[in-house]
Short mmCIF file of C-alpha atoms and ligand atoms in Angstrom, two decimals:
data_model
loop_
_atom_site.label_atom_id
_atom_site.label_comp_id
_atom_site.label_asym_id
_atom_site.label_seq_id
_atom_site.Cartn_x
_atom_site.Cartn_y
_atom_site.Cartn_z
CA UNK A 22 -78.78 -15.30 340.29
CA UNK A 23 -81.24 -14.34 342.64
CA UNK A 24 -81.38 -10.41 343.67
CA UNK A 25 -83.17 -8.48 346.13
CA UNK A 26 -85.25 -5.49 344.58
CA UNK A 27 -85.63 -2.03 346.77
CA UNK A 28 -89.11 -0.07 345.38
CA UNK A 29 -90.57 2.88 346.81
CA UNK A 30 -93.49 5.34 345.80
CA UNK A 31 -92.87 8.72 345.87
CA UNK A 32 -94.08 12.38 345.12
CA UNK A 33 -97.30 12.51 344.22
CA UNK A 34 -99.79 9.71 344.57
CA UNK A 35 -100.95 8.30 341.33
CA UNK A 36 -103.98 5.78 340.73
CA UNK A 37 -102.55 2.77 339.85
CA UNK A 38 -99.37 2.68 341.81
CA UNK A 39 -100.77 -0.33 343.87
CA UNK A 40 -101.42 -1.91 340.87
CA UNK A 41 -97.67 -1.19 340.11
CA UNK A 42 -96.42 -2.37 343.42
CA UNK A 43 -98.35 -5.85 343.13
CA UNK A 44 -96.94 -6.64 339.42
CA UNK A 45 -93.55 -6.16 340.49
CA UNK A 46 -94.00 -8.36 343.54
CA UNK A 47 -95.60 -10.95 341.16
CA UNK A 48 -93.09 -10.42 338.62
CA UNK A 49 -90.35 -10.79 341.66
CA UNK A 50 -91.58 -13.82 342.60
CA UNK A 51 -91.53 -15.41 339.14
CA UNK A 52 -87.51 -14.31 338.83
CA UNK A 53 -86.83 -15.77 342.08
CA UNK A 54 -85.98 -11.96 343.87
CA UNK A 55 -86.56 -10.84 347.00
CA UNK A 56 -89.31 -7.59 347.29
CA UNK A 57 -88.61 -4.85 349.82
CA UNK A 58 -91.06 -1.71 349.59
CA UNK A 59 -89.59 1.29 351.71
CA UNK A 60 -92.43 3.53 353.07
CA UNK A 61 -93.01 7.08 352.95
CA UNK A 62 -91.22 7.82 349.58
CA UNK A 63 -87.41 8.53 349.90
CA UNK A 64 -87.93 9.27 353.81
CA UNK A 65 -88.44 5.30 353.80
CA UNK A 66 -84.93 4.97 352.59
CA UNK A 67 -83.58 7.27 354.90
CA UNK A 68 -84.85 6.31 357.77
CA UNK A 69 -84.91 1.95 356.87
CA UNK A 70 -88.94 2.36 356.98
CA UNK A 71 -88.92 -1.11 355.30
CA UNK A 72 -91.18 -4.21 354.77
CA UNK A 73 -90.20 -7.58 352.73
CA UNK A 74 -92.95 -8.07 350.60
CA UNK A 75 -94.81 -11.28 349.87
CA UNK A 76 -97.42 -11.98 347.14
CA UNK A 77 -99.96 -11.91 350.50
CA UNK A 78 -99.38 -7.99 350.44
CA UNK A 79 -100.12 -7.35 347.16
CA UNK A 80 -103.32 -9.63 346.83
CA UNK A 81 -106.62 -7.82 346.28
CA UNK A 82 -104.89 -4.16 345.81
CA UNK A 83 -104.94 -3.84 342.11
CA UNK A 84 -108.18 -1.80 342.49
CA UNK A 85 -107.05 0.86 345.02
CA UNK A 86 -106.12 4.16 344.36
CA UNK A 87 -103.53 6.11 346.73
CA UNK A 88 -100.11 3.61 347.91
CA UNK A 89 -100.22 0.99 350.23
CA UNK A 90 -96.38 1.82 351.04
CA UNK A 91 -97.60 5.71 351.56
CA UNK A 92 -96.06 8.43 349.47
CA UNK A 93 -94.21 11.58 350.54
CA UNK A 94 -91.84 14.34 348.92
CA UNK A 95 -88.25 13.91 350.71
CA UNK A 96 -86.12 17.28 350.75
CA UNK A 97 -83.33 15.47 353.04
CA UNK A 98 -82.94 13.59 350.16
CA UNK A 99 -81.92 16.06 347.84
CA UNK A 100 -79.29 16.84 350.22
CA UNK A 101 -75.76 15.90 348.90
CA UNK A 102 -75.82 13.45 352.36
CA UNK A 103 -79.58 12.54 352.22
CA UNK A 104 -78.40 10.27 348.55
CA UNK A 105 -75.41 9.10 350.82
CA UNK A 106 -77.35 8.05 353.52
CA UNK A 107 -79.78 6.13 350.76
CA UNK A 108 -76.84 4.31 349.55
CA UNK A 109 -75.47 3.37 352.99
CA UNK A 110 -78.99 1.74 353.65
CA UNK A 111 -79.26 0.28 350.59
CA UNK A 112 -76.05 -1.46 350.74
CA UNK A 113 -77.06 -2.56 354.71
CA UNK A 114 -80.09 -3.70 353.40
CA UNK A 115 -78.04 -5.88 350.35
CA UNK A 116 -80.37 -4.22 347.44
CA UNK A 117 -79.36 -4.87 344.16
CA UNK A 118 -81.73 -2.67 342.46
CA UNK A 119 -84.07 -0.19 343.33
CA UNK A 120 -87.31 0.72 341.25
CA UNK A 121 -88.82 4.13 342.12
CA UNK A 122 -92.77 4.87 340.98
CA UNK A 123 -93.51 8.69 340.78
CA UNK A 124 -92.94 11.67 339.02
CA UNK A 125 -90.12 13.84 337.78
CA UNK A 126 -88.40 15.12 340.86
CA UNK A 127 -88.73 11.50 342.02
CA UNK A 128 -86.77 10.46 338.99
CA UNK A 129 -84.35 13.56 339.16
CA UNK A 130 -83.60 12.03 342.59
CA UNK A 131 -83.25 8.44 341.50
CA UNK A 132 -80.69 10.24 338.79
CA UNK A 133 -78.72 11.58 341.62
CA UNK A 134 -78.42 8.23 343.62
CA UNK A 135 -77.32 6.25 340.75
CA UNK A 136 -74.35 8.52 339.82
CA UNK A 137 -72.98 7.45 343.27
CA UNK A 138 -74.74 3.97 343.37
CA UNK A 139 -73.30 0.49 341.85
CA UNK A 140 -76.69 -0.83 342.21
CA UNK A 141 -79.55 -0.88 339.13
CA UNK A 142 -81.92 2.00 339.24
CA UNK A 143 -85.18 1.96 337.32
CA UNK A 144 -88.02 4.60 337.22
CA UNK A 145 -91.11 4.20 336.84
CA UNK A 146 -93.33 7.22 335.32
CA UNK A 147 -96.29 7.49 337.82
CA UNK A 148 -97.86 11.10 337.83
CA UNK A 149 -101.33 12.18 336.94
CA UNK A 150 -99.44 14.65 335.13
CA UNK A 151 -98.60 12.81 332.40
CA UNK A 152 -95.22 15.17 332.13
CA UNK A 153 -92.13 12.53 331.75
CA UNK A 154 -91.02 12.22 328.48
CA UNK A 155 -90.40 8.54 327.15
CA UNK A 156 -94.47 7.14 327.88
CA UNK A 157 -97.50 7.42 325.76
CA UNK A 158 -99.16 7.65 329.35
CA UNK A 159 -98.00 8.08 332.97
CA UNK A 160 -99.83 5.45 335.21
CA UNK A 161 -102.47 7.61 336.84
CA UNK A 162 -102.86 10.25 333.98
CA UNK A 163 -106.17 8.96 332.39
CA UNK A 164 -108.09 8.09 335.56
CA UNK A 165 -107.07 11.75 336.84
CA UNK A 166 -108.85 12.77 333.17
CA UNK A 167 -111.95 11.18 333.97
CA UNK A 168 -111.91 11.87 337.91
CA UNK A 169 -111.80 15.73 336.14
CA UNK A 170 -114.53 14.63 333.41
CA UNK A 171 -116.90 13.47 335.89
CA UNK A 172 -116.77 16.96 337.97
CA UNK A 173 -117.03 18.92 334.87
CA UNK A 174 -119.95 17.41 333.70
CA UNK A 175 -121.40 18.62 337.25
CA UNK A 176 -120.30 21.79 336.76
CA UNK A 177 -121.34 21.94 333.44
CA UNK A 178 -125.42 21.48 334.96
CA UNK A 179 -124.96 24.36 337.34
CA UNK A 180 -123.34 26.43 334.93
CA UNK A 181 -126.24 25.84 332.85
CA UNK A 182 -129.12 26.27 335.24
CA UNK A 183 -127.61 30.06 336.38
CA UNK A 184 -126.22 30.45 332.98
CA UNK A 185 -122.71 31.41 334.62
CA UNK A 186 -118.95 31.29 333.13
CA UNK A 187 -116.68 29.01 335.29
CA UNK A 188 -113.40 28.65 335.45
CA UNK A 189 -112.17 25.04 336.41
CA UNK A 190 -108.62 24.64 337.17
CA UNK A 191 -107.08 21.37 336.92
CA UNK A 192 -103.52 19.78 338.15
CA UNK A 193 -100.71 19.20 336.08
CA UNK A 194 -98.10 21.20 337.65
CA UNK A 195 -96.91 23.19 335.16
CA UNK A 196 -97.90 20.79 332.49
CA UNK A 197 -101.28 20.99 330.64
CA UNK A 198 -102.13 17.36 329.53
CA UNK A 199 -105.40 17.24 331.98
CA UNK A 200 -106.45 20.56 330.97
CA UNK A 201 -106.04 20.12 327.41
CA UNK A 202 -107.52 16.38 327.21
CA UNK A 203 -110.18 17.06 330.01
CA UNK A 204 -111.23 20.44 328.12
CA UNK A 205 -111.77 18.38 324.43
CA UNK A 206 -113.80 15.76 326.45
CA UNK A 207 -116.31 17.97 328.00
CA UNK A 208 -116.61 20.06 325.45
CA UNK A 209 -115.22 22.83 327.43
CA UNK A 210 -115.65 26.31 325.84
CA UNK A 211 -111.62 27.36 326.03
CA UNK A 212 -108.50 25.60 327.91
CA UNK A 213 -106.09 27.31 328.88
CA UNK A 214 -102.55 25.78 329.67
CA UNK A 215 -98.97 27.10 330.13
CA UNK A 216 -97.11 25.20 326.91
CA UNK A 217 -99.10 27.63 324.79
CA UNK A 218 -99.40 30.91 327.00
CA UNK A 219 -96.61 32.98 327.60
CA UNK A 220 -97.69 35.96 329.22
CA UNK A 221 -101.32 35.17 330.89
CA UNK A 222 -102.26 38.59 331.31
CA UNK A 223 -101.66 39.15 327.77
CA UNK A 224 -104.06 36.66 326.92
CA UNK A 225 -107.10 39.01 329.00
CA UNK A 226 -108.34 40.47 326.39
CA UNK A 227 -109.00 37.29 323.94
CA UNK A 228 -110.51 35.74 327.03
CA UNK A 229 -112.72 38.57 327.41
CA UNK A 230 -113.32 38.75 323.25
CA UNK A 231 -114.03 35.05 323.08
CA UNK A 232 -116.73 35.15 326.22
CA UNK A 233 -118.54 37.76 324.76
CA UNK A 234 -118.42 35.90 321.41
CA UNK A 235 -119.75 33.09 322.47
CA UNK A 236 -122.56 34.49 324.21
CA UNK A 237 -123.31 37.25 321.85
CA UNK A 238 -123.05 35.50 318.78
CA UNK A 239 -123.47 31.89 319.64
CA UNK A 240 -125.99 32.10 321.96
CA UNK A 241 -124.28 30.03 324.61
CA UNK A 242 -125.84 30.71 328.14
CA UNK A 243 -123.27 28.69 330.10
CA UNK A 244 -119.60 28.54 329.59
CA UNK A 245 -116.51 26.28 330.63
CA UNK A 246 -112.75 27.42 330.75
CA UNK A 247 -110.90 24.76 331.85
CA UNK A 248 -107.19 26.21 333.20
CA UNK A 249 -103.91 24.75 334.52
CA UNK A 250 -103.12 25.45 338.20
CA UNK A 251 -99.99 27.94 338.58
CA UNK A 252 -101.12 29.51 335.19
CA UNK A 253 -103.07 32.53 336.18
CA UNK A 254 -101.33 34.92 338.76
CA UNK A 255 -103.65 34.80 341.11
CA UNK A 256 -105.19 31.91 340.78
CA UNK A 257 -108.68 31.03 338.71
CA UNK A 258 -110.28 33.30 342.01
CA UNK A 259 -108.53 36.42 340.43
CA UNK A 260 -109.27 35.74 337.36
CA UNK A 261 -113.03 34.92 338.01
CA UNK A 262 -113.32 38.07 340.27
CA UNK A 263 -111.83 40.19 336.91
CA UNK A 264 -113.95 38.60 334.07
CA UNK A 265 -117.44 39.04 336.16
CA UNK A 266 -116.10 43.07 336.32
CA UNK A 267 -115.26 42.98 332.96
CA UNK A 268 -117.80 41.23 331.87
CA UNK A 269 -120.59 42.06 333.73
CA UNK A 270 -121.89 38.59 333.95
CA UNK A 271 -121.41 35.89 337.30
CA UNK A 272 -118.24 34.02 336.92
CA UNK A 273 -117.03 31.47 339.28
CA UNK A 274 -113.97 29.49 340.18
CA UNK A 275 -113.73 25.85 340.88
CA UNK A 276 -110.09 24.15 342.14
CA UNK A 277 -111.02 20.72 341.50
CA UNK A 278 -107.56 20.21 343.69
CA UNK A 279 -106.53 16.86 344.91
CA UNK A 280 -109.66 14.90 344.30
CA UNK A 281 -107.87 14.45 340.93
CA UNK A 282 -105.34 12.24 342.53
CA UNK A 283 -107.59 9.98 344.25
CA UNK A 284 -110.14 7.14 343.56
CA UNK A 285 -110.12 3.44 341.87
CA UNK A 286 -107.79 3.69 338.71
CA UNK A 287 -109.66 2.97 335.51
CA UNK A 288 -108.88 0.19 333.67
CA UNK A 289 -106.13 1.63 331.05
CA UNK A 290 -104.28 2.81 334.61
CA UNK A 291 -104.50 -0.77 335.74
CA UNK A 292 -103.11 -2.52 332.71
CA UNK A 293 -100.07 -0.02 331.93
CA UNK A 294 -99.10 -0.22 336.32
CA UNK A 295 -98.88 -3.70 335.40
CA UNK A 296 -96.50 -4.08 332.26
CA UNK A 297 -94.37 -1.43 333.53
CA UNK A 298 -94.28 -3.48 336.49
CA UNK A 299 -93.44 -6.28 335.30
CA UNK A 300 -91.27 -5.04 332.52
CA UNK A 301 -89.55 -3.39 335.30
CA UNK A 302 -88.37 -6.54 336.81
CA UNK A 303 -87.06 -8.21 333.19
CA UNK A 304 -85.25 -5.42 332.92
CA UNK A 305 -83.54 -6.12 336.09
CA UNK A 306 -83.03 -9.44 334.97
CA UNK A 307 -81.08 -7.92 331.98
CA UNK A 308 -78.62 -5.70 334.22
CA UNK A 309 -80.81 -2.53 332.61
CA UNK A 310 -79.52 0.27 334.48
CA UNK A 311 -80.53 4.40 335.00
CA UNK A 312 -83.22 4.10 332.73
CA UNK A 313 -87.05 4.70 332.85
CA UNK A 314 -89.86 2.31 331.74
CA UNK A 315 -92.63 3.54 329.87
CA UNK A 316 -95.38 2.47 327.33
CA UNK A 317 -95.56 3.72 323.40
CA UNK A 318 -97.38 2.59 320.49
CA UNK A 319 -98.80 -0.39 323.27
CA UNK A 320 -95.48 -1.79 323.62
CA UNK A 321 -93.01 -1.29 326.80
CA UNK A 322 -90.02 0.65 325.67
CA UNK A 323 -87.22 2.06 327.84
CA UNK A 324 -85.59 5.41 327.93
CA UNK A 325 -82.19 6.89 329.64
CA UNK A 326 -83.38 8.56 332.82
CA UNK A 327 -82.16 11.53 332.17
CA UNK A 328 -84.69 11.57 329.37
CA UNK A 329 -87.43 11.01 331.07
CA UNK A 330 -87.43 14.25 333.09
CA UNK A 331 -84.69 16.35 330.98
CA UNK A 332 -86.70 16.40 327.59
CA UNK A 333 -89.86 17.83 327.45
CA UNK A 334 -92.82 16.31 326.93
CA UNK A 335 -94.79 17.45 324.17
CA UNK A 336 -98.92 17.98 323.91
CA UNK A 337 -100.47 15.80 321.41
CA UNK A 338 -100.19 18.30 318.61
CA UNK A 339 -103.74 17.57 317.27
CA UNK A 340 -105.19 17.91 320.07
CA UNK A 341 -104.04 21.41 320.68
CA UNK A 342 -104.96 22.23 316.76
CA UNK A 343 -108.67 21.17 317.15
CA UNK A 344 -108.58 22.90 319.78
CA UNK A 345 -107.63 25.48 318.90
CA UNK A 346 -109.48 25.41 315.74
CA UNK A 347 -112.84 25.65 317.69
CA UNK A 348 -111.71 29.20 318.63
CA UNK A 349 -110.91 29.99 315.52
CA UNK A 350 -114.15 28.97 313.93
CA UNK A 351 -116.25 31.08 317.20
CA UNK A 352 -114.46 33.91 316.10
CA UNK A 353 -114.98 33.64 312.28
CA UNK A 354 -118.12 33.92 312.38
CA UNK A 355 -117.88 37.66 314.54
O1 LIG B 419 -97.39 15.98 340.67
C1 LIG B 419 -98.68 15.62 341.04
C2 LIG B 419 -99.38 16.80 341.65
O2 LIG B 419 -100.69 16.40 342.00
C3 LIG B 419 -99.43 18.06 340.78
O3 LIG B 419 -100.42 17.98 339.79
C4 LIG B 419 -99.66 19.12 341.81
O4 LIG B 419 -99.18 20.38 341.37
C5 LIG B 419 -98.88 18.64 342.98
O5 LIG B 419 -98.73 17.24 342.82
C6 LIG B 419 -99.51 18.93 344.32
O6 LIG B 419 -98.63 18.53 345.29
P1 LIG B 419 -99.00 18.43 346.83
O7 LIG B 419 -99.90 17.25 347.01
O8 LIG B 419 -97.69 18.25 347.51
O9 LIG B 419 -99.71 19.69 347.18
#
């Protein structure tokens, strides 16, 4: 039976997304469906921002970062008449299944429309966060790690010519995946991320302790705290401003900001956009509904959407020990 599929990008831009788009176009094609991408995230569905796309569309994209059917967040959507309005147009438009690429709110939202929808509704988890439960990886997550990598490395040469403390804080949300992976790659001196930090303040003194360990014990000239954005009250600014008091020694901040989002997706990014993609599409051909795709162990798995975004995601609980365990073994030797 032939069907036409809806798909949209939405919420945050994630490297790899094209490469997302085009494998479900190629996928499409293979099934016999029809492609429609709406633009401009939900807004696209709201406002029948639409374009049928052909394999012609997709060809040579695989390699580009951002969306070529634009991204956006949508608040008329989360409207009780905003998921009304979606259905209306998705109906006009005869979609039989709509695949949404993006991050949690994108999925809560695709959640919403298929309680009042009889169409199929698949997510797919694309978020340099890495924060949907359900995938090893979210497509975008590990070139957002290296796009991090590469400016800590930089830093890391300043910080070592002026022998300075910086504080570089990373995206995630409220998630600490970058910071955590991005720390244990550059051999950052601390990470600090909100699944193990309750009270931040709290956490001042340690911070201070550990600095002064490190330098007064280990010698260590430069240092690199690597910090999840919406963590500090304040921002990394305040907290910079407080440790160079404290400390007495030149601290500075460093937002590495939205230049984590951008940029040629690596190869891993590349390869995962394009078996969820295309996993995506057999799952439409198997009347899979209200679920999300994802990756683990290598394979392509699916989980209910409700999963996706209403579990938490945990760390990799290694990680976080070794981690840890580097502080533990600076301050052992006090
Ligand atoms: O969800 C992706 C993300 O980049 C988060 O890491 C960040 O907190 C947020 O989006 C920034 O959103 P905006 O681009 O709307 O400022």
């Amino acid at each position: 039976m032939s069907k036409t599929i809806g798909v949209l990008t939405s919420g945050g831009d994630a490297p790899g997304m094209n490469a997302c788009i085009r494998a479900i176009v190629l996928s499409a094609a293979r099934f016999g469906y029809q492609v429609i991408g709406f633009e401009h995230g939900y807004n696209g569905l709201l406002n029948n921002e639409k374009i049928r796309l052909s394999n012609l569309h997709v060809q040579h994209i695989i390699q580009l970062g951002g969306t070529i059917l634009k991204s956006a967040r949508c608040e008329a959507f989360l409207k009780p008449d905003g998921v009304k309005n979606a259905v209306a147009n998705l109906n006009s438009n005869e979609i039989d299944a709509l695949i949404v690429i993006g991050g949690d709110g994108s999925l809560r939202g695709l959640q919403k429309l298929s309680e009042i929808w009889s169409g199929q509704v698949i997510g797919i988890p694309g978020t340099i966060d890495n924060d949907l439960n359900g995938s090893d990886n979210t497509i975008g997550y590990q070139t957002a790690i290296d796009t991090a990598l590469d400016s800590i490395d930089k830093i890391r040469d300043t910080a070592d010519a002026f022998e300075r403390i910086f504080l570089v804080e990373v995206m995630g949300r409220h998630a600490g995946f970058i910071a955590l992976a991005s720390a244990v790659a550059s051999g950052a001196e601390q990470a600090l991320f909100p699944e193990t930090i309750e009270d931040p303040h709290a956490e001042l003194e340690s911070i201070v302790q550990h600095v002064e360990c490190l330098r007064k014990i280990h010698g260590k000239t430069s240092i690199i705290m690597v910090i999840t954005e919406h963590l500090w009250p304040g921002g990394v600014s305040d907290l910079a401003e407080t440790l160079t008091h404290q400390i007495g020694i030149e601290c500075r901040p460093c937002i590495l900001g939205h230049i984590q989002r951008g940029g040629a997706p690596v190869a891993y990014d590349r390869i995962l956009a394009t078996k969820l993609g295309a996993y995506a599409v057999e799952c439409i051909a198997d009347q899979a509904t209200a679920i999300m795709v994802g990756e683990h162990n290598n394979q392509p798995s699916r989980i209910k959407l409700v999963d996706a975004f209403g579990i938490q995601k945990s760390l990799d609980p290694y990680l976080v020990k070794i981690q840890q365990d580097l502080f533990d073994v600076v301050h052992s030797m006090q």
